[in-house]
Short mmCIF file of C-alpha atoms in Angstrom, two decimals:
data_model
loop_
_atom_site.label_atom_id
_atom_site.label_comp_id
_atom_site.label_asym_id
_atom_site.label_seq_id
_atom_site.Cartn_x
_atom_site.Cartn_y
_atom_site.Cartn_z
CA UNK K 1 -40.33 -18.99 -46.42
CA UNK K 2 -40.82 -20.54 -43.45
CA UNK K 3 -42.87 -22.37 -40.11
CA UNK K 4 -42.16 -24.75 -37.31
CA UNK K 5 -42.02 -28.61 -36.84
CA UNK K 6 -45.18 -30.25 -34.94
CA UNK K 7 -45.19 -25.91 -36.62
CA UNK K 8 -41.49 -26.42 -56.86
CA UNK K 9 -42.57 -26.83 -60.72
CA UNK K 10 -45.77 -27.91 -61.55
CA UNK K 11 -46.90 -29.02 -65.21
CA UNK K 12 -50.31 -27.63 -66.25
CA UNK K 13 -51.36 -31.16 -67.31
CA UNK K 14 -51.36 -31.77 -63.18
CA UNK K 15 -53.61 -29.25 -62.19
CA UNK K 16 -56.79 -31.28 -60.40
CA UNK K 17 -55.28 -34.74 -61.55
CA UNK K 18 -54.96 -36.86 -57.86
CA UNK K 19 -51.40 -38.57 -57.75
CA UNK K 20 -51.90 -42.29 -56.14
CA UNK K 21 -48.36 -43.45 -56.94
CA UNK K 22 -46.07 -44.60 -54.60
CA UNK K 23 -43.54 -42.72 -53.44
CA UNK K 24 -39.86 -43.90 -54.85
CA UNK K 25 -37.55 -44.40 -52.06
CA UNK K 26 -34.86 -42.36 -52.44
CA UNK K 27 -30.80 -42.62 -52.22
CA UNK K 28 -30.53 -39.31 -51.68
CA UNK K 29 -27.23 -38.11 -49.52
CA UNK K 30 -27.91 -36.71 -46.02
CA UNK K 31 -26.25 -34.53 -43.53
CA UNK K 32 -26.34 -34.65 -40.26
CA UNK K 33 -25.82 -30.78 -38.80
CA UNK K 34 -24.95 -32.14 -35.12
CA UNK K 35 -26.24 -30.27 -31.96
CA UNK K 36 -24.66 -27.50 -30.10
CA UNK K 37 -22.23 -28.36 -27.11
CA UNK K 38 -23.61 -30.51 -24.79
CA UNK K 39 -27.18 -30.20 -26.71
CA UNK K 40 -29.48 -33.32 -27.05
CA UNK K 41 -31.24 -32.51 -30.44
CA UNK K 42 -31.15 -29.94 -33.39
CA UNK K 43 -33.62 -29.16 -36.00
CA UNK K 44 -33.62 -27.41 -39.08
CA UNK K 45 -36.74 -25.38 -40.11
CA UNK K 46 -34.73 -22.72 -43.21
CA UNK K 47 -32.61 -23.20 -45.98
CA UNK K 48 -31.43 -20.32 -47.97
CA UNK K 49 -29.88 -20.60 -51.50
CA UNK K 50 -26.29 -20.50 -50.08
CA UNK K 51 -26.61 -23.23 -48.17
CA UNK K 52 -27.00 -21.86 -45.08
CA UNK K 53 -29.58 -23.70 -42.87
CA UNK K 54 -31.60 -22.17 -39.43
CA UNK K 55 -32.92 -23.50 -37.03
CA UNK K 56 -32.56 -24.82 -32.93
CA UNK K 57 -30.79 -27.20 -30.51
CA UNK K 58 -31.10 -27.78 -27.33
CA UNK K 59 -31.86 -29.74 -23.86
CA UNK K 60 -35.45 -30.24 -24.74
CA UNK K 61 -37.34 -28.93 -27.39
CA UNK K 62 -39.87 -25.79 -26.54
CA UNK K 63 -38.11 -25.56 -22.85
CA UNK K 64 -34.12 -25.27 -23.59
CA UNK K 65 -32.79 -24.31 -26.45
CA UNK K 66 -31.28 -21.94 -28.43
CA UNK K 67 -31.88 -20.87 -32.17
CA UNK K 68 -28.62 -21.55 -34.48
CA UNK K 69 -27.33 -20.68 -37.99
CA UNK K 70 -24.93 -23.63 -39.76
CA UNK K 71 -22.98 -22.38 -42.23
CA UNK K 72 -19.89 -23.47 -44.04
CA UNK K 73 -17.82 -22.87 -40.77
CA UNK K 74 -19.93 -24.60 -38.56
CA UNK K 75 -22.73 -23.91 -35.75
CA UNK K 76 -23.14 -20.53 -34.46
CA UNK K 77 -25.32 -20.15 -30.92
CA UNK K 78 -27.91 -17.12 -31.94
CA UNK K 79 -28.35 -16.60 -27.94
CA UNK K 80 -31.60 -14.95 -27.08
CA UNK K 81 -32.25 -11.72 -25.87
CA UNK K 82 -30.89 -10.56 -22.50
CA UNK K 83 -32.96 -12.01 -19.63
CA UNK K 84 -34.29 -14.20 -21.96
CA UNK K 85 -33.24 -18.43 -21.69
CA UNK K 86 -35.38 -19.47 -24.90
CA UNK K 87 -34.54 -18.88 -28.74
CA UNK K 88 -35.74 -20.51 -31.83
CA UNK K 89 -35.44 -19.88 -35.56
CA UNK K 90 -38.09 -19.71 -37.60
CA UNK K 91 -36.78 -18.38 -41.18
CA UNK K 92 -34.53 -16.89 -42.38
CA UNK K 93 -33.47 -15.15 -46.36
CA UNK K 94 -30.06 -15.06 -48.49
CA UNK K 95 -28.43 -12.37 -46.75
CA UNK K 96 -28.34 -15.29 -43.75
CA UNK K 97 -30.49 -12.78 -41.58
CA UNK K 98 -32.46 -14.92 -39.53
CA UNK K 99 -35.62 -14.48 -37.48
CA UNK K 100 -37.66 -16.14 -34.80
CA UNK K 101 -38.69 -15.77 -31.14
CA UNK K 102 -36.77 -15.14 -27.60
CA UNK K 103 -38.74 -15.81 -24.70
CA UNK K 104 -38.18 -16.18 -20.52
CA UNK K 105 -41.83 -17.11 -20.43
CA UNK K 106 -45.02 -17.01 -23.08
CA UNK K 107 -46.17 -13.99 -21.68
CA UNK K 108 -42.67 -12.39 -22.12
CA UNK K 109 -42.12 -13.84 -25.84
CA UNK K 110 -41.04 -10.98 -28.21
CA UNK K 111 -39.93 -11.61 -32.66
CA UNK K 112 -36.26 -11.69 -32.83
CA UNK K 113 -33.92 -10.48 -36.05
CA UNK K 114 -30.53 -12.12 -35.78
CA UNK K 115 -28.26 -9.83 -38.11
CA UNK K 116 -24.34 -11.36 -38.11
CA UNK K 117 -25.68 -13.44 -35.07
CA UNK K 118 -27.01 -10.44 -33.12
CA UNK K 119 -30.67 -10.75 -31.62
CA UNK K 120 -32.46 -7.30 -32.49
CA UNK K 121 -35.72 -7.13 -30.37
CA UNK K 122 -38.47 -6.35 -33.20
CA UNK K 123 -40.98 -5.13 -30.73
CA UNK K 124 -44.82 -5.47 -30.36
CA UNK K 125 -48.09 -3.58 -31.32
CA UNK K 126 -48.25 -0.16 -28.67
CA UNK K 127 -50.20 -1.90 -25.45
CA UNK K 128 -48.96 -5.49 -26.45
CA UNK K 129 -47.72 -7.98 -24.81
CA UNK K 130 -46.42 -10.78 -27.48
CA UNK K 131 -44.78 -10.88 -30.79
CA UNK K 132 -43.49 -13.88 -33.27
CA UNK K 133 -41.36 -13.31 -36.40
CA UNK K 134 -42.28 -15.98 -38.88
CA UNK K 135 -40.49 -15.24 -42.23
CA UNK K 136 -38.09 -13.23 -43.54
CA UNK K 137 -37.65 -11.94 -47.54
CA UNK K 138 -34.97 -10.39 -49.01
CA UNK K 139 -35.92 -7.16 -48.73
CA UNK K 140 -35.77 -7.78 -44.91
CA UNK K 141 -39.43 -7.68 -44.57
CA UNK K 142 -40.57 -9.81 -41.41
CA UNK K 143 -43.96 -11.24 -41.33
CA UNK K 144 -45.48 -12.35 -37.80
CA UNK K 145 -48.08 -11.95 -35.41
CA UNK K 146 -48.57 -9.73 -32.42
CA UNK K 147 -51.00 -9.14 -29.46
CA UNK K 148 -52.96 -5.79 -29.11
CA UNK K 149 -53.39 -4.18 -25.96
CA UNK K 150 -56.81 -5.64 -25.75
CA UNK K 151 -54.65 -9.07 -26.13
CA UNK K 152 -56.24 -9.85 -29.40
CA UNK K 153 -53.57 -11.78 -32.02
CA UNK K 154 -53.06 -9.36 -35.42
CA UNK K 155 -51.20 -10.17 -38.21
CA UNK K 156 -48.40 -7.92 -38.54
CA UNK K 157 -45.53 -7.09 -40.71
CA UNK K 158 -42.27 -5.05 -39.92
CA UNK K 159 -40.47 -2.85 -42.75
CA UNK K 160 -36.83 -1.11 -42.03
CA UNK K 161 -37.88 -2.33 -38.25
CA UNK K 162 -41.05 -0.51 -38.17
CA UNK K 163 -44.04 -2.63 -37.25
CA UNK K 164 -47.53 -2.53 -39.48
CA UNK K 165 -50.72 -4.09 -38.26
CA UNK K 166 -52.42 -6.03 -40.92
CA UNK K 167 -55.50 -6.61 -38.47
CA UNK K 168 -56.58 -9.15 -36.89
CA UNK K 169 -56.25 -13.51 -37.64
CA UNK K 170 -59.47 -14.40 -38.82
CA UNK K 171 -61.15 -16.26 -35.90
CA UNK K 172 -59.26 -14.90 -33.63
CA UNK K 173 -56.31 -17.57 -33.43
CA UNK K 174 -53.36 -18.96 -35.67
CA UNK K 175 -50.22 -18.56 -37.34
CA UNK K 176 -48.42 -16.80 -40.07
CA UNK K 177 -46.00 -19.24 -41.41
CA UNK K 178 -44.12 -17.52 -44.70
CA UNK K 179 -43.74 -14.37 -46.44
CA UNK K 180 -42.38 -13.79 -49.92
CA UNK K 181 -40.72 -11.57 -51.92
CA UNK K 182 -43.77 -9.34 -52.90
CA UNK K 183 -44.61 -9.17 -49.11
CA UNK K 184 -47.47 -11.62 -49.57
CA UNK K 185 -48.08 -13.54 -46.08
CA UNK K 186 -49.39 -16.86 -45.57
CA UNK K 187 -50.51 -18.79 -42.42
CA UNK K 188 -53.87 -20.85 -41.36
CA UNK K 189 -56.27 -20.26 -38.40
CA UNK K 190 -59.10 -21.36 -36.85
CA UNK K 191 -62.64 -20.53 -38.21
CA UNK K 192 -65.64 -22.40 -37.25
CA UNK K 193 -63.74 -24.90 -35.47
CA UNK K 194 -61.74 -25.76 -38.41
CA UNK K 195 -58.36 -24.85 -39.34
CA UNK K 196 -58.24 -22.53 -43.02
CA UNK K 197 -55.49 -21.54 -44.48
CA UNK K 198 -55.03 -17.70 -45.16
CA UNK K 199 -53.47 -15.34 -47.77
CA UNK K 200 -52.43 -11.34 -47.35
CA UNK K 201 -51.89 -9.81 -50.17
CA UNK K 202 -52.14 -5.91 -50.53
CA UNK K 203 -53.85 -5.65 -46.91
CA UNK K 204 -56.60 -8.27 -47.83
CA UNK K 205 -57.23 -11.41 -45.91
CA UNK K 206 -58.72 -13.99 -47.56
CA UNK K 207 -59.58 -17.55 -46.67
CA UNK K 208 -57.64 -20.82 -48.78
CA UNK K 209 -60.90 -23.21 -50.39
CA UNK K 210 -60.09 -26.64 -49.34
CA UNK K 211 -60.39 -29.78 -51.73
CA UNK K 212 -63.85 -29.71 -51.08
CA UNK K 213 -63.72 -31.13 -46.67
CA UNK K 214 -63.67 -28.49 -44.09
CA UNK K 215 -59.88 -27.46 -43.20
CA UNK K 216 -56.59 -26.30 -44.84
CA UNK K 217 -53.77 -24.81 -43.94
CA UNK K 218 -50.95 -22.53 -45.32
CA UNK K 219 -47.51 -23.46 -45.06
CA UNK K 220 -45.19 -21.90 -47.39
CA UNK K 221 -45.55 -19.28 -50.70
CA UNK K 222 -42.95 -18.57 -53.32
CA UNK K 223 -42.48 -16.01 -55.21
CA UNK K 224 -44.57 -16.66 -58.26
CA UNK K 225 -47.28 -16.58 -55.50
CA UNK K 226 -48.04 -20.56 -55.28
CA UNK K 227 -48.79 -21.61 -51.95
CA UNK K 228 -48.17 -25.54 -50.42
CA UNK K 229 -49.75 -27.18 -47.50
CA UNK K 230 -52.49 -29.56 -47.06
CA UNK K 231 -56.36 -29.63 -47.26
CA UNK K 232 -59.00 -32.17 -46.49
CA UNK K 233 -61.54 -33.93 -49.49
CA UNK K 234 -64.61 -34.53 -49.64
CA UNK K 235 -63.38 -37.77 -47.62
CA UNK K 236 -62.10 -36.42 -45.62
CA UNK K 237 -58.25 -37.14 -46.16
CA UNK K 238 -55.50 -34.89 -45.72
CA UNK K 239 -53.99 -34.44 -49.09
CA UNK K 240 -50.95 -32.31 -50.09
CA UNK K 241 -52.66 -29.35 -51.79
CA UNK K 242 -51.01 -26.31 -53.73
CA UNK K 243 -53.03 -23.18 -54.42
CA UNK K 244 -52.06 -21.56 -57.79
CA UNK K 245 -54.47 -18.50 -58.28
CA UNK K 246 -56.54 -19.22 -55.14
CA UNK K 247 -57.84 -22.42 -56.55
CA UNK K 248 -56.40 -25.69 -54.65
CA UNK K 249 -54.77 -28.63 -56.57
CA UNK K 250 -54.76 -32.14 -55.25
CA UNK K 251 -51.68 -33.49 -55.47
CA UNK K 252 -52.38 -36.65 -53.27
CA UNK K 253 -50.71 -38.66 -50.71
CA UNK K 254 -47.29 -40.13 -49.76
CA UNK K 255 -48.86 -43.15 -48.88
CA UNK K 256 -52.68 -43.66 -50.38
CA UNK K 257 -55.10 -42.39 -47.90
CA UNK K 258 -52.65 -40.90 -45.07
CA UNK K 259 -51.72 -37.68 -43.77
CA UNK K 260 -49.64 -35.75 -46.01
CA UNK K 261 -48.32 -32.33 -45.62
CA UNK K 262 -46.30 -29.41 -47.72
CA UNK K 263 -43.77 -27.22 -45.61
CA UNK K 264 -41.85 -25.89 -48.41
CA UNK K 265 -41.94 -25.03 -52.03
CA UNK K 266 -39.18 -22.78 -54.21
CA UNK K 267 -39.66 -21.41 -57.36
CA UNK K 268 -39.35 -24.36 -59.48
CA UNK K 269 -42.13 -25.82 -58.12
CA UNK K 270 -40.23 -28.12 -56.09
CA UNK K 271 -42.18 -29.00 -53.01
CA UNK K 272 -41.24 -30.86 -49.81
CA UNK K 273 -42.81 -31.90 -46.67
CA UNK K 274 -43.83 -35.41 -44.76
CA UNK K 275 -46.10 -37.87 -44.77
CA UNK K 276 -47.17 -41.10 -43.06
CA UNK K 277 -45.97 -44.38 -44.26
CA UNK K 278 -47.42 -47.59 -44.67
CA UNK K 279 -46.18 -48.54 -41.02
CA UNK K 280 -47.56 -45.08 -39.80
CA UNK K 281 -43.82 -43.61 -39.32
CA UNK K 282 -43.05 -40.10 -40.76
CA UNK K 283 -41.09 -39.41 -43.56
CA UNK K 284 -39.56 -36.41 -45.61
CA UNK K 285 -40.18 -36.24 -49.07
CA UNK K 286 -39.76 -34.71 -51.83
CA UNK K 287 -42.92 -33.92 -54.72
CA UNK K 288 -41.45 -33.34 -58.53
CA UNK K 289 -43.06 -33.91 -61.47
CA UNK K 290 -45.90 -35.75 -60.16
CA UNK K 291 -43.89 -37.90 -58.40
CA UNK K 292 -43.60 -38.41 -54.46
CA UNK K 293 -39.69 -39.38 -53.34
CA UNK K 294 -39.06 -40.73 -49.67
CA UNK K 295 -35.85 -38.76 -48.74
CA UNK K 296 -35.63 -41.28 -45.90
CA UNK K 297 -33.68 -40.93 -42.87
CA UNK K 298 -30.21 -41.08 -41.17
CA UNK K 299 -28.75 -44.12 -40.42
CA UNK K 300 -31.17 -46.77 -39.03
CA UNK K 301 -33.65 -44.25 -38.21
CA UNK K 302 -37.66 -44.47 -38.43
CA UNK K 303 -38.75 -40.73 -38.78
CA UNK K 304 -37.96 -37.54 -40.50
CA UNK K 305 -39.34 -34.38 -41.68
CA UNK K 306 -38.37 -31.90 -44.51
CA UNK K 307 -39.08 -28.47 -43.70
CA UNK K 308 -37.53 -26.41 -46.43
CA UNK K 309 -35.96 -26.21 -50.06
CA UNK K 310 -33.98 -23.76 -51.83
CA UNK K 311 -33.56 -23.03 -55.46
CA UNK K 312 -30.73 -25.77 -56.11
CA UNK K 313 -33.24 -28.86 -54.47
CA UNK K 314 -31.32 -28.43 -51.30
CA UNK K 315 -33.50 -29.85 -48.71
CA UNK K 316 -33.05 -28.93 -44.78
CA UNK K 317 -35.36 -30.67 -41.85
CA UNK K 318 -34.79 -33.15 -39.30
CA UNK K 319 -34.66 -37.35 -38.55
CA UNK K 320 -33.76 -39.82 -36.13
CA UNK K 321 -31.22 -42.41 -36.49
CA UNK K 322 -29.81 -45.75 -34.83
CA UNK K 323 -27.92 -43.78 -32.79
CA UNK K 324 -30.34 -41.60 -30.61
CA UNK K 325 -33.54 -42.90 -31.89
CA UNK K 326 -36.04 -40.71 -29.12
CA UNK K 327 -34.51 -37.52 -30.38
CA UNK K 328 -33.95 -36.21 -33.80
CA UNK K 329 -30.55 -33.96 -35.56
CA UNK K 330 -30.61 -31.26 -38.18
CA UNK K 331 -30.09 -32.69 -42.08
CA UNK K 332 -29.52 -31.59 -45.07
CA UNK K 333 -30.52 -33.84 -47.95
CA UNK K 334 -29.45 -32.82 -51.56
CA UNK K 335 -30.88 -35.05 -54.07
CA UNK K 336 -28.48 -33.33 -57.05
CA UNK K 337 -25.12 -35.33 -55.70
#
């Protein structure tokens, strides 16, 4: 249930209530994944419920890298496909299938399906030219999006390897960022100049409400069908926002008043993400009970992000430290230990 970087229980007394509590800071152990071989940075964008974490490391983010899968023995390279120099994860379920993109250029960008490391080119829509695998549930269906032949972006979903267009992004541009276990997709777009979040569910698009301003957007759905991301208010603020029943909930702001954003959710009703804090540096945290927790950073770092949980509170997502403070390494925070 996953989407990229700059790309769980929740009582029924807390639905509309506006949380304006500080976040606790948090002595929660972290992990540091490492890079690949002579790699400069790693992120990590899925966690499944073993453990095992996806996501990239490379030269330089969005030019050279290559998607990777850490598991208990280590780092494995999920090289793109042939001709291609580009990979990245993007999600990824608990059979450690992973999925994401391969590339040589963003013209010649197809949806990838690493199965025991393998890249399995997913394909496009007939006359396409462009295809992105999002998300992956376990019944190995793949949610992404795909260009037409007239080049418009669809929403599409592949079963058994077969693609199915869903139609067309509302407004014509956007992403799909999760899929769960139903098959229900999630995403956002951009619709009168605004960014909305969107659910698919049973071949029906329809638009996320915002907390009453003009944009949301979709980030993550489990598999009760609760969805996490952010919204603006009436205010105008960016707010962490969960959508139970197509209604949003306001559940406030890391830090009162600033940008605050849900990337993850599992079934508990656990939810994680970032926000700014009150010296305007990102942070990870985690949202339980009511309760924002800064999962701070690595070692003498100023920024992280958390993009993902799994059923046991295992976090995975990405910081800086002391030691290469311009770049950032795959972590794995687990606030149980």
């Amino acid at each position: 249930m996953r989407h990229d970087t700059y790309r769980r229980h929740v009582p029924a007394l807390m639905v509309g209530l506006l949380v304006l509590a500080a976040p606790v800071l948090s002595q929660t152990p972290i992990r540091d994944l490492g890079v690949l071989p002579d790699a400069l940075f790693s992120s990590a964008i899925a966690i499944n419920d073993r453990g095992e974490v996806a996501g990239s490391s490379g030269l330089d983010e969005g030019i050279s890298q290559h998607a990777v899968l850490w598991t208990d023995d280590g780092a494995i390279d999920l090289v793109p496909l042939p001709g291609h120099q580009y990979s990245h994860a993007t999600g990824m379920n608990n059979r450690g299938q992973v999925v994401g993109i391969s590339r040589s250029t963003i013209e010649d960008t197809r949806a990838v399906l690493w199965d025991d490391g393998m890249p399995v080119n997913l394909g496009t829509l007939p006359g396409g030219t462009y295809s992105d695998a999002a998300d992956i549930n376990d019944k190995e269906q793949i949610a992404g999006t795909a260009t037409t032949a007239s080049g418009e972006i669809h929403i599409v979903r592949w079963d058994d390897g077969v693609i199915s267009d869903l139609g067309p992004i509302p407004g014509g541009s956007g992403f799909v960022t999760a899929i769960n276990k139903r098959g229900d997709i999630v995403g956002f777009t951009q619709v009168a100049q605004a960014s909305r979040g969107f659910l698919v569910r049973d071949g029906v698009i329809t638009l996320l409400p915002p907390l009453g301003g003009t944009f949301s957007a979709a980030y993550d759905i489990n598999d009760r069908g609760w969805i996490v991301g952010y919204s603006s208010t009436n205010n105008n603020e960016a707010h962490l926002t969960l959508w139970r029943g197509g209604a949003p909930i306001d559940l406030g702001t890391f830090t009162t008043g600033r940008l605050t954003i849900g990337t993850g959710l599992n079934n508990r009703g656990q939810i994680v993400g970032w926000g700014y804090t009150a010296e305007f540096e990102p942070h990870a945290f985690l949202w339980e009970d009511g309760q924002f927790i800064d999962l701070g950073t690595l070692p003498g770092g100023t920024s992280s992000f958390a993009m993902d949980i799994n059923k046991k509170g295992e976090i995975a997502g990405l910081s800086n430290a002391a030691d290469f403070e311009t770049t950032v390494h795959a972590v794995v925070w687990n606030p149980r230990r």
